[in-house]
Amino acid sequence: DAGVIQSPRHEVTEMGQEVTLRCKPISGHDYLFWYRQTMMRGLELLIYFNNNVPIDDSGMPEDRFSAKMPNASFSTLKIQPSEPRDSAVYFCASSPVGAGGNSPLHFGNGTRLTVT
Amino acid sequence: AQSVAQPEDQVNVAEGNPLTVKCTYSVSGNPYLFWYVQYPNRGLQFLLKYITGENLVKGSYGFEAEFNKSQTSFHLKKPSALVSDSALYFCAVRALGTTDSWGKLQFGAGTQVVVTP
């Protein structure tokens, strides 16, 4: 099992540019999560999907952020336009359906985004 | 609303000494509790979980955690720390039985563990 795969590992872009982060979850996992990690705010849940359907996007900071999951093996997080305060490490995680929701999350290695 | 607190930003311990990382939580109803570890430039890795049953839970890499319902705590422990245990540790809680419990996992702020030779 290759685990959760995220690309790119690092992204440096200029303010105002569009940024697209990609995620391939573990095969067979029904849940997919996007998190953001910063020193100031720690780990923040941005959005999660169940069976490709967005369930809760209340953590998405602004309309500049959007996420899609067109199929069970791929998801994207897009920021348009990007701003310096979006600089963070973005993690994708997936989880299988566990009885009562007790399954752990499996995290990718993250994308470190720097917006200058 | 659920919350989790890790009262220590950093824990320093000498190699071979016991390691404890503290975690307290607040949820409505019964909790699911998790510990994760994060090494530099890596994602979080699952260590162990408490769902129900025995209060002492054993996990990966020799770690264990004790669930204490009366104190609403779930402290992570290792009898003999290794230098390679130096990492960032996260406690997380998910409430059982709420409509959004399937997705939302509340993470603590993290505790940096530094193990010196």
mmCIF file of C-alpha atoms in Angstrom:
data_model
loop_
_atom_site.group_PDB
_atom_site.id
_atom_site.type_symbol
_atom_site.label_atom_id
_atom_site.label_comp_id
_atom_site.label_asym_id
_atom_site.label_seq_id
_atom_site.Cartn_x
_atom_site.Cartn_y
_atom_site.Cartn_z
ATOM 1 C CA ASP A 1 0.000 0.000 0.000
ATOM 2 C CA ALA A 2 1.536 3.305 -1.106
ATOM 3 C CA GLY A 3 -0.335 5.345 1.447
ATOM 4 C CA VAL A 4 -1.903 8.731 0.807
ATOM 5 C CA ILE A 5 -0.031 10.497 -1.972
ATOM 6 C CA GLN A 6 0.098 14.269 -2.208
ATOM 7 C CA SER A 7 1.610 16.448 -4.878
ATOM 8 C CA PRO A 8 3.505 18.622 -5.137
ATOM 9 C CA ARG A 9 5.571 18.348 -1.939
ATOM 10 C CA HIS A 10 6.553 21.990 -2.185
ATOM 11 C CA GLU A 11 4.902 24.876 -3.978
ATOM 12 C CA VAL A 12 6.188 28.427 -4.163
ATOM 13 C CA THR A 13 4.005 30.949 -5.910
ATOM 14 C CA GLU A 14 3.368 34.631 -6.092
ATOM 15 C CA MET A 15 0.403 36.366 -4.560
ATOM 16 C CA GLY A 16 -2.592 36.322 -6.873
ATOM 17 C CA GLN A 17 -1.687 33.112 -8.620
ATOM 18 C CA GLU A 18 -3.850 30.017 -8.637
ATOM 19 C CA VAL A 19 -2.596 27.042 -6.678
ATOM 20 C CA THR A 20 -3.832 23.460 -7.022
ATOM 21 C CA LEU A 21 -2.924 20.777 -4.523
ATOM 22 C CA ARG A 22 -3.553 17.142 -5.334
ATOM 23 C CA CYS A 23 -4.293 14.053 -3.312
ATOM 24 C CA LYS A 24 -4.667 10.354 -4.006
ATOM 25 C CA PRO A 25 -6.236 8.564 -1.024
ATOM 26 C CA ILE A 26 -5.667 4.977 -0.035
ATOM 27 C CA SER A 27 -7.711 2.655 -2.208
ATOM 28 C CA GLY A 28 -10.929 1.588 -0.522
ATOM 29 C CA HIS A 29 -11.046 4.470 1.929
ATOM 30 C CA ASP A 30 -14.399 6.193 1.971
ATOM 31 C CA TYR A 31 -13.440 9.390 3.746
ATOM 32 C CA LEU A 32 -11.061 12.066 2.559
ATOM 33 C CA PHE A 33 -9.981 15.076 4.586
ATOM 34 C CA TRP A 34 -8.053 18.254 3.853
ATOM 35 C CA TYR A 35 -6.181 19.837 6.772
ATOM 36 C CA ARG A 36 -3.999 22.905 7.058
ATOM 37 C CA GLN A 37 -1.159 23.177 9.572
ATOM 38 C CA THR A 38 0.434 26.414 10.716
ATOM 39 C CA MET A 39 2.438 27.362 13.762
ATOM 40 C CA MET A 40 -0.169 29.876 14.840
ATOM 41 C CA ARG A 41 -3.334 27.843 14.363
ATOM 42 C CA GLY A 42 -2.129 24.253 14.545
ATOM 43 C CA LEU A 43 -4.099 21.670 12.575
ATOM 44 C CA GLU A 44 -7.313 22.909 11.011
ATOM 45 C CA LEU A 45 -9.844 20.763 9.205
ATOM 46 C CA LEU A 46 -10.803 22.510 5.980
ATOM 47 C CA ILE A 47 -13.231 20.073 4.379
ATOM 48 C CA TYR A 48 -14.030 16.391 4.266
ATOM 49 C CA PHE A 49 -15.697 14.060 1.804
ATOM 50 C CA ASN A 50 -17.581 10.812 2.168
ATOM 51 C CA ASN A 51 -17.842 8.688 -0.949
ATOM 52 C CA ASN A 52 -16.722 11.667 -3.043
ATOM 53 C CA VAL A 53 -19.443 13.934 -1.640
ATOM 54 C CA PRO A 54 -18.440 16.997 0.404
ATOM 55 C CA ILE A 55 -19.914 16.624 3.875
ATOM 56 C CA ASP A 56 -18.601 19.602 5.793
ATOM 57 C CA ASP A 57 -16.746 22.556 4.322
ATOM 58 C CA SER A 58 -17.238 24.877 7.276
ATOM 59 C CA GLY A 59 -13.489 25.013 7.796
ATOM 60 C CA MET A 60 -12.748 26.450 4.377
ATOM 61 C CA PRO A 61 -11.488 29.928 5.236
ATOM 62 C CA GLU A 62 -12.814 31.888 2.283
ATOM 63 C CA ASP A 63 -14.414 31.597 -1.113
ATOM 64 C CA ARG A 64 -10.922 31.626 -2.543
ATOM 65 C CA PHE A 65 -10.637 28.033 -1.401
ATOM 66 C CA SER A 66 -12.412 25.208 -3.199
ATOM 67 C CA ALA A 67 -12.106 21.420 -3.118
ATOM 68 C CA LYS A 68 -13.316 18.699 -5.405
ATOM 69 C CA MET A 69 -13.331 14.942 -5.460
ATOM 70 C CA PRO A 70 -14.305 13.837 -8.946
ATOM 71 C CA ASN A 71 -13.747 10.184 -8.171
ATOM 72 C CA ALA A 72 -12.726 7.870 -5.352
ATOM 73 C CA SER A 73 -9.034 8.084 -6.153
ATOM 74 C CA PHE A 74 -8.424 11.789 -6.587
ATOM 75 C CA SER A 75 -9.089 15.081 -4.880
ATOM 76 C CA THR A 76 -7.905 18.653 -5.392
ATOM 77 C CA LEU A 77 -7.722 21.709 -3.183
ATOM 78 C CA LYS A 78 -7.575 24.958 -5.127
ATOM 79 C CA ILE A 79 -6.744 28.444 -3.937
ATOM 80 C CA GLN A 80 -7.549 31.265 -6.307
ATOM 81 C CA PRO A 81 -6.200 33.867 -5.892
ATOM 82 C CA SER A 82 -3.526 32.915 -3.399
ATOM 83 C CA GLU A 83 -2.375 35.262 -0.628
ATOM 84 C CA PRO A 84 0.707 35.238 1.617
ATOM 85 C CA ARG A 85 -1.433 34.273 4.624
ATOM 86 C CA ASP A 86 -2.274 31.013 2.840
ATOM 87 C CA SER A 87 1.293 29.866 3.388
ATOM 88 C CA ALA A 88 1.084 26.630 5.364
ATOM 89 C CA VAL A 89 1.460 22.884 5.099
ATOM 90 C CA TYR A 90 -1.639 21.296 3.612
ATOM 91 C CA PHE A 91 -2.361 17.685 4.464
ATOM 92 C CA CYS A 92 -4.685 15.223 2.874
ATOM 93 C CA ALA A 93 -5.863 12.243 4.909
ATOM 94 C CA SER A 94 -8.126 9.298 4.243
ATOM 95 C CA SER A 95 -9.951 6.829 6.418
ATOM 96 C CA PRO A 96 -11.951 3.682 5.867
ATOM 97 C CA VAL A 97 -15.455 3.296 7.139
ATOM 98 C CA GLY A 98 -15.072 2.091 10.707
ATOM 99 C CA ALA A 99 -17.777 0.861 12.976
ATOM 100 C CA GLY A 100 -19.025 3.960 14.752
ATOM 101 C CA GLY A 101 -16.288 6.094 13.289
ATOM 102 C CA ASN A 102 -13.367 4.636 15.202
ATOM 103 C CA SER A 103 -10.983 4.270 12.292
ATOM 104 C CA PRO A 104 -7.798 6.335 12.402
ATOM 105 C CA LEU A 105 -6.824 8.799 9.711
ATOM 106 C CA HIS A 106 -3.986 8.061 7.327
ATOM 107 C CA PHE A 107 -2.110 11.220 6.392
ATOM 108 C CA GLY A 108 -0.069 12.086 3.352
ATOM 109 C CA ASN A 109 3.276 13.841 3.745
ATOM 110 C CA GLY A 110 1.755 17.199 2.939
ATOM 111 C CA THR A 111 2.324 20.057 0.529
ATOM 112 C CA ARG A 112 4.308 22.991 1.857
ATOM 113 C CA LEU A 113 2.861 26.097 0.236
ATOM 114 C CA THR A 114 4.703 29.388 0.236
ATOM 115 C CA VAL A 115 2.989 32.431 -1.228
ATOM 116 C CA THR A 116 5.254 35.433 -1.718
ATOM 117 C CA ALA B 1 -18.674 21.043 21.560
ATOM 118 C CA GLN B 2 -15.607 18.888 21.973
ATOM 119 C CA SER B 3 -12.124 20.021 22.802
ATOM 120 C CA VAL B 4 -8.748 18.610 23.672
ATOM 121 C CA ALA B 5 -5.899 20.181 25.586
ATOM 122 C CA GLN B 6 -2.218 19.352 25.654
ATOM 123 C CA PRO B 7 -0.913 21.480 28.499
ATOM 124 C CA GLU B 8 2.775 21.182 27.636
ATOM 125 C CA ASP B 9 4.292 22.736 24.534
ATOM 126 C CA GLN B 10 7.447 20.712 25.010
ATOM 127 C CA VAL B 11 8.590 17.753 27.058
ATOM 128 C CA ASN B 12 12.277 17.104 27.605
ATOM 129 C CA VAL B 13 13.483 13.705 28.742
ATOM 130 C CA ALA B 14 16.763 11.850 28.832
ATOM 131 C CA GLU B 15 17.091 8.675 26.817
ATOM 132 C CA GLY B 16 16.122 5.645 28.868
ATOM 133 C CA ASN B 17 13.841 7.607 31.186
ATOM 134 C CA PRO B 18 10.071 7.281 31.166
ATOM 135 C CA LEU B 19 8.162 9.611 28.880
ATOM 136 C CA THR B 20 4.708 11.031 29.541
ATOM 137 C CA VAL B 21 2.773 13.361 27.257
ATOM 138 C CA LYS B 22 -0.399 14.757 28.792
ATOM 139 C CA CYS B 23 -3.819 15.123 27.207
ATOM 140 C CA THR B 24 -7.198 16.100 28.609
ATOM 141 C CA TYR B 25 -10.444 16.255 26.691
ATOM 142 C CA SER B 26 -13.995 17.475 26.847
ATOM 143 C CA VAL B 27 -16.852 15.877 24.934
ATOM 144 C CA SER B 28 -20.546 15.292 25.295
ATOM 145 C CA GLY B 29 -20.943 11.588 25.762
ATOM 146 C CA ASN B 30 -18.370 8.896 25.218
ATOM 147 C CA PRO B 31 -15.148 9.739 23.433
ATOM 148 C CA TYR B 32 -12.992 8.118 20.847
ATOM 149 C CA LEU B 33 -9.394 9.115 21.688
ATOM 150 C CA PHE B 34 -6.325 8.945 19.486
ATOM 151 C CA TRP B 35 -2.628 9.689 19.601
ATOM 152 C CA TYR B 36 -0.654 10.628 16.500
ATOM 153 C CA VAL B 37 3.031 11.374 16.001
ATOM 154 C CA GLN B 38 4.563 13.718 13.435
ATOM 155 C CA TYR B 39 8.202 13.572 12.391
ATOM 156 C CA PRO B 40 9.786 16.526 10.572
ATOM 157 C CA ASN B 41 8.477 17.068 7.048
ATOM 158 C CA ARG B 42 6.074 14.156 7.369
ATOM 159 C CA GLY B 43 2.363 13.677 7.884
ATOM 160 C CA LEU B 44 0.821 12.511 11.118
ATOM 161 C CA GLN B 45 1.106 8.824 11.903
ATOM 162 C CA PHE B 46 -1.400 6.932 14.002
ATOM 163 C CA LEU B 47 -0.003 5.533 17.283
ATOM 164 C CA LEU B 48 -2.968 4.189 19.222
ATOM 165 C CA LYS B 49 -6.616 4.673 20.038
ATOM 166 C CA TYR B 50 -9.116 4.166 22.821
ATOM 167 C CA ILE B 51 -12.624 3.194 21.845
ATOM 168 C CA THR B 52 -13.917 1.076 24.681
ATOM 169 C CA GLY B 53 -12.773 -1.673 27.013
ATOM 170 C CA GLU B 54 -9.500 -1.749 28.896
ATOM 171 C CA ASN B 55 -8.311 1.640 30.081
ATOM 172 C CA LEU B 56 -4.691 0.883 29.200
ATOM 173 C CA VAL B 57 -4.172 0.865 25.473
ATOM 174 C CA LYS B 58 -0.990 -0.353 23.805
ATOM 175 C CA GLY B 59 0.154 0.979 20.475
ATOM 176 C CA SER B 60 3.040 1.249 18.067
ATOM 177 C CA TYR B 61 6.730 1.699 18.958
ATOM 178 C CA GLY B 62 6.257 0.703 22.597
ATOM 179 C CA PHE B 63 3.828 3.497 23.405
ATOM 180 C CA GLU B 64 0.785 3.095 25.596
ATOM 181 C CA ALA B 65 -1.914 5.393 26.882
ATOM 182 C CA GLU B 66 -4.204 5.315 29.858
ATOM 183 C CA PHE B 67 -7.802 6.415 29.626
ATOM 184 C CA ASN B 68 -9.092 7.989 32.822
ATOM 185 C CA LYS B 69 -12.766 8.850 32.593
ATOM 186 C CA SER B 70 -13.020 10.628 35.942
ATOM 187 C CA GLN B 71 -10.117 12.918 35.076
ATOM 188 C CA THR B 72 -11.047 13.092 31.372
ATOM 189 C CA SER B 73 -7.456 12.350 30.508
ATOM 190 C CA PHE B 74 -5.642 10.187 28.003
ATOM 191 C CA HIS B 75 -1.929 10.519 28.731
ATOM 192 C CA LEU B 76 0.618 8.932 26.413
ATOM 193 C CA LYS B 77 3.442 6.990 28.022
ATOM 194 C CA LYS B 78 6.566 5.103 27.153
ATOM 195 C CA PRO B 79 8.601 3.331 29.843
ATOM 196 C CA SER B 80 11.994 4.031 28.259
ATOM 197 C CA ALA B 81 12.358 6.850 25.755
ATOM 198 C CA LEU B 82 14.633 6.707 22.710
ATOM 199 C CA VAL B 83 16.293 9.584 20.877
ATOM 200 C CA SER B 84 14.281 8.521 17.844
ATOM 201 C CA ASP B 85 11.072 9.280 19.775
ATOM 202 C CA SER B 86 11.822 12.986 19.396
ATOM 203 C CA ALA B 87 8.856 14.296 17.433
ATOM 204 C CA LEU B 88 5.608 16.237 17.680
ATOM 205 C CA TYR B 89 2.776 14.361 19.350
ATOM 206 C CA PHE B 90 -0.921 15.090 18.896
ATOM 207 C CA CYS B 91 -3.851 13.956 20.967
ATOM 208 C CA ALA B 92 -7.244 13.884 19.241
ATOM 209 C CA VAL B 93 -10.830 13.287 20.285
ATOM 210 C CA ARG B 94 -13.955 12.422 18.398
ATOM 211 C CA ALA B 95 -17.342 12.326 20.073
ATOM 212 C CA LEU B 96 -19.288 9.112 19.778
ATOM 213 C CA GLY B 97 -22.854 9.291 18.703
ATOM 214 C CA THR B 98 -23.151 12.823 17.384
ATOM 215 C CA THR B 99 -24.341 13.384 13.873
ATOM 216 C CA ASP B 100 -21.036 14.799 12.738
ATOM 217 C CA SER B 101 -18.821 12.436 14.687
ATOM 218 C CA TRP B 102 -17.923 10.436 11.659
ATOM 219 C CA GLY B 103 -15.830 13.182 10.184
ATOM 220 C CA LYS B 104 -14.672 15.613 12.774
ATOM 221 C CA LEU B 105 -11.640 14.824 14.804
ATOM 222 C CA GLN B 106 -10.532 17.549 17.214
ATOM 223 C CA PHE B 107 -6.751 17.761 17.504
ATOM 224 C CA GLY B 108 -4.765 19.227 20.340
ATOM 225 C CA ALA B 109 -2.080 21.821 19.711
ATOM 226 C CA GLY B 110 0.665 19.246 19.880
ATOM 227 C CA THR B 111 3.538 18.570 22.276
ATOM 228 C CA GLN B 112 7.114 18.584 21.091
ATOM 229 C CA VAL B 113 9.083 15.739 22.659
ATOM 230 C CA VAL B 114 12.828 16.104 22.862
ATOM 231 C CA VAL B 115 14.806 13.065 23.963
ATOM 232 C CA THR B 116 18.454 13.748 24.711
ATOM 233 C CA PRO B 117 21.190 11.096 24.598
#
